[in-house]
XYZ file of C-alpha atoms in Angstrom:
346
model
C 0.000 0.000 0.000
C 1.256 3.453 -0.833
C 2.245 5.612 2.165
C -0.419 7.958 3.493
C 0.460 11.378 4.840
C -0.837 11.995 8.364
C -0.800 15.133 10.478
C 0.928 13.631 13.485
C -0.053 15.052 16.831
C 2.207 14.121 19.705
C 0.324 14.197 22.969
C 2.128 11.690 25.119
C 0.630 11.133 28.534
C 3.396 10.475 31.033
C 2.737 7.924 33.738
C 5.492 6.354 35.826
C 3.315 3.402 36.859
C 2.409 2.216 33.339
C 4.436 0.193 30.859
C 2.785 2.071 27.958
C 2.145 5.651 26.965
C -0.029 7.248 24.316
C 0.797 8.807 20.999
C -1.926 10.732 19.171
C -2.319 10.950 15.426
C -4.908 12.144 12.944
C -6.407 9.483 10.698
C -8.590 10.123 7.672
C -11.726 8.029 7.425
C -14.155 7.628 4.518
C -17.424 9.515 4.496
C -20.251 8.109 6.591
C -22.370 7.824 3.428
C -21.095 5.597 0.617
C -21.362 7.565 -2.611
C -20.504 5.928 -5.962
C -17.306 7.345 -7.486
C -19.157 8.453 -10.624
C -21.181 10.981 -8.632
C -19.346 14.240 -9.285
C -22.007 16.943 -9.388
C -24.761 17.283 -6.799
C -27.867 19.387 -7.382
C -29.207 20.767 -4.094
C -32.967 21.172 -3.915
C -35.181 22.770 -1.288
C -38.224 20.545 -1.113
C -39.265 21.511 2.398
C -41.777 24.212 1.440
C -45.424 23.045 1.588
C -47.323 22.655 -1.666
C -50.874 23.820 -2.203
C -52.352 20.554 -0.906
C -50.465 20.944 2.372
C -51.269 24.634 2.793
C -54.029 24.171 5.365
C -51.953 21.779 7.475
C -49.027 24.179 7.347
C -51.175 27.160 8.305
C -52.572 25.268 11.306
C -49.062 24.180 12.301
C -47.789 27.768 12.178
C -50.661 29.038 14.301
C -50.385 26.309 16.911
C -46.599 26.456 17.213
C -46.209 30.266 17.231
C -44.099 30.430 14.094
C -43.341 33.929 12.898
C -43.745 35.084 9.298
C -41.400 33.238 6.879
C -39.550 31.557 9.747
C -39.480 28.146 8.069
C -38.735 29.612 4.644
C -35.737 31.606 5.837
C -34.531 28.775 8.055
C -34.653 26.321 5.149
C -32.689 28.739 2.996
C -30.023 28.954 5.702
C -29.895 25.155 5.912
C -29.308 24.920 2.158
C -26.562 27.561 2.421
C -24.849 25.674 5.239
C -24.869 22.468 3.213
C -23.643 24.011 -0.047
C -20.966 26.120 1.670
C -19.505 23.115 3.453
C -19.731 20.660 0.557
C -18.090 23.213 -1.743
C -14.962 22.860 0.391
C -14.606 19.284 -0.847
C -12.525 18.837 -3.980
C -14.592 15.807 -4.915
C -17.980 17.402 -5.572
C -19.317 20.233 -7.693
C -22.419 21.744 -6.096
C -25.259 23.467 -7.916
C -28.542 24.831 -6.585
C -31.629 23.454 -8.279
C -35.048 25.046 -8.541
C -38.155 23.163 -9.528
C -41.772 24.164 -8.968
C -42.843 20.512 -8.832
C -40.573 19.760 -5.901
C -42.830 20.888 -3.058
C -43.654 18.959 0.077
C -47.223 17.692 0.246
C -46.750 15.772 3.472
C -47.290 16.477 7.166
C -45.038 19.249 8.577
C -41.989 17.764 10.315
C -42.247 14.327 8.672
C -40.505 12.939 5.593
C -42.759 13.115 2.539
C -42.899 10.395 -0.099
C -39.652 10.324 -2.113
C -39.456 12.154 -5.414
C -40.160 9.994 -8.432
C -37.190 8.818 -10.461
C -38.674 10.601 -13.462
C -38.415 13.875 -11.516
C -34.892 13.030 -10.332
C -33.762 12.247 -13.873
C -35.234 15.512 -15.127
C -33.623 17.516 -12.332
C -30.246 15.964 -13.116
C -30.622 16.701 -16.829
C -31.653 20.296 -16.140
C -28.761 20.870 -13.725
C -26.157 18.602 -15.380
C -25.903 16.674 -12.125
C -25.337 13.056 -11.129
C -27.311 13.141 -7.873
C -29.900 15.251 -6.101
C -29.598 16.305 -2.487
C -33.034 17.373 -1.276
C -33.870 19.208 1.923
C -37.128 17.325 2.488
C -38.007 18.666 5.936
C -37.613 22.022 7.582
C -39.972 22.745 10.414
C -39.970 24.667 13.677
C -42.210 23.716 16.594
C -42.522 26.219 19.409
C -44.099 25.882 22.841
C -44.334 28.514 25.587
C -44.778 27.970 29.320
C -45.737 30.836 31.645
C -44.790 31.105 35.303
C -45.914 33.746 37.780
C -42.982 35.018 39.858
C -43.375 37.364 42.875
C -41.707 40.738 42.222
C -42.058 44.390 43.224
C -42.368 47.722 41.427
C -40.974 50.992 42.749
C -43.609 53.717 43.059
C -43.691 57.125 44.774
C -45.446 55.371 47.602
C -42.781 52.652 47.890
C -42.344 49.144 46.545
C -45.576 47.527 45.433
C -45.717 43.707 45.258
C -46.774 42.280 41.883
C -46.766 38.960 40.080
C -44.338 39.100 37.173
C -44.881 36.726 34.246
C -41.930 34.668 32.967
C -42.230 33.129 29.519
C -40.042 30.108 28.767
C -40.019 29.261 25.072
C -38.577 26.169 23.393
C -38.265 26.048 19.613
C -37.403 22.677 18.075
C -35.648 23.154 14.729
C -36.063 20.050 12.555
C -34.490 19.310 9.178
C -34.348 16.175 7.054
C -32.305 15.307 3.965
C -32.412 12.702 1.205
C -29.688 11.896 -1.298
C -30.893 10.485 -4.631
C -28.463 8.673 -6.953
C -29.810 9.264 -10.473
C -27.518 6.735 -12.183
C -28.503 3.731 -10.076
C -31.935 4.998 -8.977
C -31.099 4.544 -5.316
C -31.738 6.656 -2.242
C -28.242 6.689 -0.798
C -29.110 8.365 2.480
C -31.987 9.695 4.548
C -31.076 11.613 7.674
C -32.737 14.097 10.019
C -31.603 16.534 12.687
C -33.470 18.136 15.585
C -32.041 20.909 17.739
C -33.882 22.622 20.612
C -33.456 26.350 21.216
C -34.433 27.829 24.590
C -35.458 31.412 25.419
C -36.743 33.185 28.513
C -38.139 36.661 29.143
C -40.150 38.465 31.831
C -42.967 40.982 31.767
C -45.896 42.318 33.721
C -48.311 40.389 31.493
C -47.918 37.188 29.461
C -48.152 39.219 26.246
C -45.315 41.502 27.301
C -43.198 38.536 28.392
C -43.593 36.592 25.166
C -42.965 39.731 23.094
C -39.444 39.782 24.509
C -38.543 36.458 22.919
C -40.344 36.561 19.596
C -37.281 37.871 17.775
C -35.699 34.437 17.543
C -35.384 34.215 13.764
C -31.608 34.732 13.735
C -31.086 31.884 16.190
C -33.246 29.567 14.074
C -31.308 30.496 10.933
C -27.997 29.836 12.701
C -29.216 26.425 13.892
C -30.394 25.578 10.371
C -27.076 26.623 8.854
C -25.203 24.457 11.366
C -27.465 21.474 10.559
C -26.765 21.917 6.843
C -23.033 21.920 7.478
C -23.336 18.870 9.719
C -25.099 16.951 6.974
C -22.382 17.877 4.456
C -19.852 16.305 6.845
C -21.604 12.942 6.303
C -20.711 13.083 2.608
C -17.032 13.970 2.957
C -14.030 12.124 4.395
C -13.247 13.195 7.926
C -10.165 13.431 10.093
C -10.322 11.759 13.487
C -7.898 12.124 16.355
C -6.974 8.649 17.597
C -4.431 7.360 20.062
C -2.127 4.366 20.142
C -0.417 2.709 23.106
C 3.283 2.026 22.760
C 5.662 0.386 25.205
C 8.121 2.504 27.189
C 9.397 -0.128 29.627
C 11.058 -3.520 29.350
C 14.717 -2.682 28.723
C 16.999 0.379 28.481
C 16.262 0.537 24.739
C 12.591 1.221 25.482
C 13.539 4.062 27.840
C 15.728 5.644 25.187
C 13.102 5.010 22.504
C 10.538 6.855 24.593
C 12.735 9.955 24.673
C 13.132 9.827 20.911
C 9.363 9.483 20.515
C 8.682 12.416 22.828
C 10.762 14.689 20.578
C 9.160 13.351 17.401
C 12.294 11.466 16.325
C 10.545 8.276 15.245
C 13.508 7.013 13.246
C 15.608 7.086 16.406
C 12.868 5.374 18.398
C 12.431 2.743 15.699
C 16.161 1.945 15.754
C 15.956 1.278 19.511
C 12.909 -0.947 19.182
C 14.263 -2.827 16.179
C 17.302 -3.918 18.177
C 15.006 -5.551 20.735
C 12.918 -7.530 18.210
C 15.457 -10.375 18.538
C 15.751 -10.184 22.326
C 15.859 -13.689 23.816
C 13.173 -12.727 26.309
C 9.821 -13.250 24.526
C 8.065 -10.495 26.462
C 10.610 -7.868 25.406
C 10.764 -9.093 21.803
C 6.953 -9.032 21.596
C 6.813 -5.472 22.884
C 9.479 -4.406 20.420
C 7.610 -5.925 17.478
C 4.450 -4.182 18.649
C 6.232 -0.820 18.811
C 7.601 -1.397 15.317
C 3.994 -1.781 14.159
C 3.116 1.568 15.755
C 6.070 3.209 14.012
C 5.035 1.709 10.666
C 1.511 3.100 10.981
C 2.865 6.537 11.832
C 4.994 6.332 8.669
C 1.899 5.455 6.634
C 2.836 1.824 5.899
C -0.199 -0.107 7.087
C 0.874 -3.375 5.472
C 4.181 -3.332 7.342
C 2.347 -2.412 10.545
C 0.137 -5.497 10.131
C 3.217 -7.675 9.597
C 4.839 -6.454 12.811
C 1.615 -6.690 14.859
C 1.013 -10.235 13.611
C 4.532 -11.242 14.580
C 4.091 -9.722 18.037
C 0.967 -11.770 18.713
C 1.710 -14.982 16.818
C 5.271 -15.480 18.007
C 5.213 -13.781 21.403
C 1.527 -13.851 22.473
C 1.320 -10.089 23.003
C -2.389 -9.548 23.714
C -2.290 -5.819 22.956
C -0.979 -6.644 19.479
C -4.089 -8.725 18.678
C -6.393 -5.809 19.444
C -4.161 -3.488 17.444
C -4.072 -5.943 14.529
C -7.852 -5.782 14.192
C -7.678 -1.977 14.260
C -5.093 -1.986 11.483
C -7.087 -4.389 9.292
C -10.128 -2.150 9.627
C -7.992 0.831 8.642
C -6.808 -1.005 5.519
C -10.412 -1.669 4.471
C -11.399 1.941 5.052
C -8.300 3.231 3.278
C -9.126 1.100 0.218
C -12.625 2.564 0.175
C -11.258 6.076 0.602
C -8.753 5.594 -2.240
C -11.515 4.325 -4.517
C -13.825 7.229 -3.748
C -11.114 9.849 -4.162
C -9.790 8.350 -7.400
C -13.243 8.350 -8.974
C -12.753 4.895 -10.479
């Protein structure tokens, strides 16, 4: 396997009572959603707005849940912007915004509608020169308000007058849902939803005055929608994870010296120390040395060599930590093969 470049992060946790310490590194993993390599251009569609058949349901929902004018419309637009802005950072995809008057939501607010027909998907892809359609299928805000009477006082010329002040506690649940349609294979590759609660509080002499203090929540809803759009884009792109690996720092003087090399980032020096101990007559020391050589190989991007060393550590010297690490490495090889395929576009 060809070497992979990693942004190595040394964060060694020192502990005098342990035979191992940690080294941290950043590992790239494939996207959470498997997307065929031939998908290059994604048309992004806002399908969350209610169609004429859902107008009455939507109007009732807005009245019951205290939605302000255009709150869902502007929130959905922010969600689309968050998705397109984040996905545009990926070198793999070209993103285009699609518009289509047929693509309205005739379902119940807050629930996924029936999927678009493949005839509509094919037409959208032809119109936008796209390979797939990403549709925002749901955008809905549900708001509830609770009122509490709190004893307070008002200053008057005659002194403090006791009153009952009204506190309004508002919770707005911002919901969004996405579907990814693969036009080539006529498959729905992903269906995912988010829900984020927003909380507000305000006080006033009357309930009307109290709730008036928290009605200007549109900006917060738009920010939450934008963040949800970005979060969904993360599912379609490879991600970097910070992981840690144990390596041995005790067993012989070579391990002590190797630890100092590792702490300064001199992995070649550390590897030389460990390599000398791979033929140590004591099986425990030799097994630890082989295990450390596997760690060094992974850091250098050679996963195949890392597997060879980890296998030797377990098979010949019964190092239990090496068996766990071997399974981790094999999983990394599978994910790296998938990542290479997706990035190569073959």
